[in-house]
Tab-separated table of C-alpha atoms in Angstrom:
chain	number	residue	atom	x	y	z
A	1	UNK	CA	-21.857	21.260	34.125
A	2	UNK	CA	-19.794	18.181	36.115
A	3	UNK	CA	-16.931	16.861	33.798
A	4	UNK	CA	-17.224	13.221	32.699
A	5	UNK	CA	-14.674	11.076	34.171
A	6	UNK	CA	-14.464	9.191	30.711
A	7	UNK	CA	-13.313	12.219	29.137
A	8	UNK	CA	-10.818	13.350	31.831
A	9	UNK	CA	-8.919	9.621	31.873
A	10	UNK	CA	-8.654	9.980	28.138
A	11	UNK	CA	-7.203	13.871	28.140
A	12	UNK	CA	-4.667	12.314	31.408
A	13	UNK	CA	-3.292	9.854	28.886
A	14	UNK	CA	-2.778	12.009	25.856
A	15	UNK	CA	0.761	12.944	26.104
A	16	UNK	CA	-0.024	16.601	24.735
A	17	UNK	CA	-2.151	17.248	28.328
A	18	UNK	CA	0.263	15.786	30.555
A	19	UNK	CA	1.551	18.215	33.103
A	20	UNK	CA	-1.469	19.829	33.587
A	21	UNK	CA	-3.487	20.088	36.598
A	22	UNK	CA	-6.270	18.965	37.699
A	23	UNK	CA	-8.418	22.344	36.701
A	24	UNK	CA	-6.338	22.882	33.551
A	25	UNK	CA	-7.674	19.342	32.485
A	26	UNK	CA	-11.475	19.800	33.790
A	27	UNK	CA	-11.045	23.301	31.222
A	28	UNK	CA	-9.754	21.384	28.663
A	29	UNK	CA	-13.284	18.426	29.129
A	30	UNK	CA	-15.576	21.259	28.685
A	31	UNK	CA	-14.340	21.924	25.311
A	32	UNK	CA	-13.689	18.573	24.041
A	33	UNK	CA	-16.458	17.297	21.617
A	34	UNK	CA	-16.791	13.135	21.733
A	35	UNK	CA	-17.378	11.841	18.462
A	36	UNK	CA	-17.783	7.911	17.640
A	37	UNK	CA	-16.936	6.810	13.934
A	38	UNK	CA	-17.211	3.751	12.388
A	39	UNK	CA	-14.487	2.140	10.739
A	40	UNK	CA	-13.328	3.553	6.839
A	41	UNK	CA	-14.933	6.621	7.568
A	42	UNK	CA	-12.926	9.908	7.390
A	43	UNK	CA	-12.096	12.444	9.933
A	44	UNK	CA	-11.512	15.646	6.904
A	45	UNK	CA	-9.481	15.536	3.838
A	46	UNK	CA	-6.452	17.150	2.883
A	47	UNK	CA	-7.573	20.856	1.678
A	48	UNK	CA	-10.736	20.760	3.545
A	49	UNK	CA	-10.764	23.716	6.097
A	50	UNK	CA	-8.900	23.273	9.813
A	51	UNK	CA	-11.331	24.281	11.973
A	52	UNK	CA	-10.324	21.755	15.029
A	53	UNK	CA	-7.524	19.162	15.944
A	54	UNK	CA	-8.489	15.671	17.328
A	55	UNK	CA	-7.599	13.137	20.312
A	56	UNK	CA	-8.372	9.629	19.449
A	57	UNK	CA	-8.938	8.176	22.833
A	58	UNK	CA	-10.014	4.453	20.945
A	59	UNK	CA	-9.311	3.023	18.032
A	60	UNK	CA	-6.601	3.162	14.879
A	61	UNK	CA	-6.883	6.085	12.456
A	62	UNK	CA	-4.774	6.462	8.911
A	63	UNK	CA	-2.934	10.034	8.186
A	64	UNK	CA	-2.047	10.200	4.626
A	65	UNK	CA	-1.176	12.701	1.783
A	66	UNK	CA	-3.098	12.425	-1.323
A	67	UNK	CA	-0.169	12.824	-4.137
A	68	UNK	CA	-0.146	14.348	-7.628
A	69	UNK	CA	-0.341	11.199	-9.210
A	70	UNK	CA	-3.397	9.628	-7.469
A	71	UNK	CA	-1.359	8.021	-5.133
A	72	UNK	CA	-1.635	7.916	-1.683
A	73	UNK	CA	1.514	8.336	1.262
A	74	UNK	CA	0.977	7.390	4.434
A	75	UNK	CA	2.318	9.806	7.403
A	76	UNK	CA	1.424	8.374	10.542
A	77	UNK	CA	-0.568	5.790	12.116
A	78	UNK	CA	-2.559	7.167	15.223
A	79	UNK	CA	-2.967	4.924	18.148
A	80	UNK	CA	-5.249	5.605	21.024
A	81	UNK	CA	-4.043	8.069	23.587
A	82	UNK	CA	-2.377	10.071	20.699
A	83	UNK	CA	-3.218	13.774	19.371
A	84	UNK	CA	-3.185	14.560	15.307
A	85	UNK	CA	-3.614	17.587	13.522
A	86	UNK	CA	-2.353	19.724	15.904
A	87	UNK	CA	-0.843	21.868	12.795
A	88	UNK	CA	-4.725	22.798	11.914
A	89	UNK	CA	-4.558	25.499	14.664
A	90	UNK	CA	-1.853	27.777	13.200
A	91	UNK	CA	-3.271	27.130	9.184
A	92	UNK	CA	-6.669	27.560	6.980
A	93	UNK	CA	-6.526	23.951	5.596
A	94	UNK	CA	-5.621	20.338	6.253
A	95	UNK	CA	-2.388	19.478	4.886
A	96	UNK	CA	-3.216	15.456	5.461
A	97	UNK	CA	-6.239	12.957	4.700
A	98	UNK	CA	-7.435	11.075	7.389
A	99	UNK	CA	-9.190	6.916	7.671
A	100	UNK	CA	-10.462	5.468	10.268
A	101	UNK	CA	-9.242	1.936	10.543
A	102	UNK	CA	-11.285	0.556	12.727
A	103	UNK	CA	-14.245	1.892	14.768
A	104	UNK	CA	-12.836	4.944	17.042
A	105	UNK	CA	-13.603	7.287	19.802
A	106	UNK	CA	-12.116	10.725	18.719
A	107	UNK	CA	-12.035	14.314	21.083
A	108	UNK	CA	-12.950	17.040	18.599
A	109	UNK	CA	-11.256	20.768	19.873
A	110	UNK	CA	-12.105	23.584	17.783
A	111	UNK	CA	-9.441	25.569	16.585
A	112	UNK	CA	-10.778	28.995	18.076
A	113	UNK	CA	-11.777	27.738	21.221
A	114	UNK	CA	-8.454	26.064	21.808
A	115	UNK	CA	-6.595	29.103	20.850
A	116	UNK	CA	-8.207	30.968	23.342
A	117	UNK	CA	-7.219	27.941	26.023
A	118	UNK	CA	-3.895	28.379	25.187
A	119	UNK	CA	-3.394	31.771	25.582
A	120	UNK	CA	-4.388	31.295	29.365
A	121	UNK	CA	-2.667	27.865	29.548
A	122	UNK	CA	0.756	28.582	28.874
A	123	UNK	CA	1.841	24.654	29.875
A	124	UNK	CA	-0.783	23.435	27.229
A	125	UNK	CA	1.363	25.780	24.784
A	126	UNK	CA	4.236	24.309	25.620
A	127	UNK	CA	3.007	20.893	25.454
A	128	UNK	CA	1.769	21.523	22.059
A	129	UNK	CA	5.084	23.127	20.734
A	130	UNK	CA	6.779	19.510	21.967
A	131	UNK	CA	3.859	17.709	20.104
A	132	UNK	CA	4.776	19.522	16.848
A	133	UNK	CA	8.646	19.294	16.953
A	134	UNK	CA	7.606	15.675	17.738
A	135	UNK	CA	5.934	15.508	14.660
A	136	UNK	CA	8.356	17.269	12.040
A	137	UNK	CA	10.947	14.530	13.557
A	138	UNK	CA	8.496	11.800	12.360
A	139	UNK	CA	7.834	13.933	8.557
A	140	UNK	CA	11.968	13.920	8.413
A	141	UNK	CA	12.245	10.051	9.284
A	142	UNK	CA	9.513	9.374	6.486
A	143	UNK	CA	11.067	11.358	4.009
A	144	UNK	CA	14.663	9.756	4.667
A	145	UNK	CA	12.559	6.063	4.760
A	146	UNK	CA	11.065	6.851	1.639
A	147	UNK	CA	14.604	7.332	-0.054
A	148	UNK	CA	15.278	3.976	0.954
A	149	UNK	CA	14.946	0.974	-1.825
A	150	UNK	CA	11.626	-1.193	-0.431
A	151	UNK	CA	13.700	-4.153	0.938
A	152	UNK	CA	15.208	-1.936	3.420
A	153	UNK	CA	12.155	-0.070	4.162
A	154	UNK	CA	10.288	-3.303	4.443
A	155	UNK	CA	13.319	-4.729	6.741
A	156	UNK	CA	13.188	-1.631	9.433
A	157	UNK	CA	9.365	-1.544	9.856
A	158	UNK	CA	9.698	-5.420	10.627
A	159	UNK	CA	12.238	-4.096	13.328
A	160	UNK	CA	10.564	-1.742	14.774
A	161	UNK	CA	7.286	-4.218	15.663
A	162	UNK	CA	9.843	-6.544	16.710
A	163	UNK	CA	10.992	-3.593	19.673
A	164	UNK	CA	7.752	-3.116	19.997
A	165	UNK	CA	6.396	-7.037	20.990
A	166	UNK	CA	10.280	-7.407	22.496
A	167	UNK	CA	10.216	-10.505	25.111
A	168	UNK	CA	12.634	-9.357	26.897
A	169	UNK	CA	13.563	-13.283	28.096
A	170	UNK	CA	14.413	-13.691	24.407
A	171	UNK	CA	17.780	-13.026	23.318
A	172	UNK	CA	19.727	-12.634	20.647
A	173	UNK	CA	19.366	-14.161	16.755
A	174	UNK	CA	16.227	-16.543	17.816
A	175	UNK	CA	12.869	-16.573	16.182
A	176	UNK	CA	10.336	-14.393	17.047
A	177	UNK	CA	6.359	-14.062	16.225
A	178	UNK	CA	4.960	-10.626	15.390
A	179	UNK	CA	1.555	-9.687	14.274
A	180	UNK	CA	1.076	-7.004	11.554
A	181	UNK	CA	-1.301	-4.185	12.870
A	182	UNK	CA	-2.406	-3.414	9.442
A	183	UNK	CA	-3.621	-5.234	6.368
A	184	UNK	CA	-1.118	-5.400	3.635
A	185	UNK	CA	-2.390	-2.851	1.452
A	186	UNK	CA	-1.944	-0.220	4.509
A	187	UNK	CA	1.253	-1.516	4.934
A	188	UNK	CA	2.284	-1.063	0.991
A	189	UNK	CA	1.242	2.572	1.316
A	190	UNK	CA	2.974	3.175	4.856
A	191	UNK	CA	6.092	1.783	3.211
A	192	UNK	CA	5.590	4.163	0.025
A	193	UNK	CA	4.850	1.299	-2.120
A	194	UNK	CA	2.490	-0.887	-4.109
A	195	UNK	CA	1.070	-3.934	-2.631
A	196	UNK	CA	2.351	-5.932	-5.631
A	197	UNK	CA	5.811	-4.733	-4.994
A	198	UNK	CA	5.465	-5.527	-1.229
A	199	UNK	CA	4.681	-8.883	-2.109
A	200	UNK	CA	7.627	-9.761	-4.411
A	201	UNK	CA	9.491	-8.541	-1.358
A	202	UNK	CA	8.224	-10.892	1.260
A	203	UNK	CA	8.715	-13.452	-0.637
A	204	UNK	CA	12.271	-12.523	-1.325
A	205	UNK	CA	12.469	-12.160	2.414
A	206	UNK	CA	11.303	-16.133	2.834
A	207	UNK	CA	13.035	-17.308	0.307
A	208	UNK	CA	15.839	-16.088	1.689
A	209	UNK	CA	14.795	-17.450	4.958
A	210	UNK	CA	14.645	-14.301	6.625
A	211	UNK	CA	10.990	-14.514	7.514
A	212	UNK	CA	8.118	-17.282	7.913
A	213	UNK	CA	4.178	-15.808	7.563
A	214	UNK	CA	0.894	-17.508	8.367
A	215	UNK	CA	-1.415	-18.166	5.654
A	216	UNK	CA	-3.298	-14.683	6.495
A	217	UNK	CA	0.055	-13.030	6.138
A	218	UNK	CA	-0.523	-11.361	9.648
A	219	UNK	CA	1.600	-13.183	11.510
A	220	UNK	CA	5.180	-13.117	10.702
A	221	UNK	CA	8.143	-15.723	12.404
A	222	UNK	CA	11.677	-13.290	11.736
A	223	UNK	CA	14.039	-16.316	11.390
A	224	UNK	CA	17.342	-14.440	11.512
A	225	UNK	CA	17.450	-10.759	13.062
A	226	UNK	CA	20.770	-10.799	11.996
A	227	UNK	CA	20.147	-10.575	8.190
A	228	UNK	CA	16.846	-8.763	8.473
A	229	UNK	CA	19.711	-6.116	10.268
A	230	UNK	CA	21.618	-6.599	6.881
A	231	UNK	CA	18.429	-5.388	4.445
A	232	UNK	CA	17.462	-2.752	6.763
A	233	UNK	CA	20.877	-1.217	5.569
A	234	UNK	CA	20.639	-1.463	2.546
């Protein structure tokens, strides 16, 4: 059966499938399982059996824990191009709930067919062994985040899309425009918060003149890097 080049371009820019050659990757298409989901739908739920890992290839998806309390933490965002619940292959359940946050384009690899790949692909093992270290690095930044008081957590997420949209003609303590990727209530449980508290703190934020926001609150003006450097600290 011929390989679809759609497929193939979206396993070439997963970072989990680099390296591999050209007949690793047309192995790799003839196992992956296209799936399109609309947006606010979910992937599998935390305890729900791992039977298969995931490349979204379009699209944002939400990875959260579901906690004892009723609330929800969220781990990761995915972006497109990225792999997520690699850790299903090597345990019975998923440890994380997923969301789709907008329509998406996922790869669906069943866990015992891929196990079987990667006993003949010993690059694709290798790949996937950086992919997880990658990941516990992320679990120990949210868990050291999360310690954090909400100003300061609030402070080095606004950073971070600031690197991300960096003009690199801009210099300096000058204003700069970001848009939020996510609706505020995503963004409260990312941050390990309520959105009530997350709104007390952008408005301490702009009243301190730290920040500007548009009426949607999606667009954000940082005013002074310098103190927003000074909560993130905190």
């Amino acid at each position: 059966m011929p390989v679809d080049d759609r497929t193939l371009a979206a396993l070439r820019a997963a970072p989990l499938f680099r390296r591999l050659d050209g007949g690793q990757l047309a192995r790799l298409a003839g196992i992956a399982q296209p799936r399109r989901i609309a947006a606010e739908e979910t992937l599998f739920l935390q305890g729900d059996p791992a039977d298969a890992f995931y490349l979204l290839a379009e699209g944002r998806i939400k990875v959260f824990k579901l906690l004892r309390d009723g609330r929800s933490a969220t781990i990761r965002h995915v972006e497109a191009g990225q792999t997520f619940a690699e850790a299903a292959l090597f345990h019975e359940a998923f440890a994380s709930s997923t969301e789709t946050l907008s329509d998406c384009l996922v790869y669906r690899f069943e866990k015992d067919v891929m196990l079987g790949l990667l006993l003949t692909e010993p690059q694709l093992a290798v790949n996937l062994l950086a992919a997880m270290a990658h990941l516990l690095g992320l679990l120990n930044r949210r868990v050291e985040e999360l310690l954090l008081p909400v100003p300061a957590r609030l402070a080095r997420y606004l950073l971070a899309r600031a690197d991300e949209q960096l003009d690199p003609v801009a210099g300096g303590d000058v204003p700069r425009v970001i848009r939020l990727p996510i609706r505020k209530r995503e963004l409260a449980a990312r941050l390990g918060t309520v959105p009530e508290t997350l709104s007390r703190t952008f408005d301490r934020f702009k009243r301190a003149q730290v920040i500007r926001m548009s009426n949607d609150h999606r667009l954000i003006e940082i005013l002074s890097f310098e103190k927003l450097h000074r909560l993130a600290q905190q």
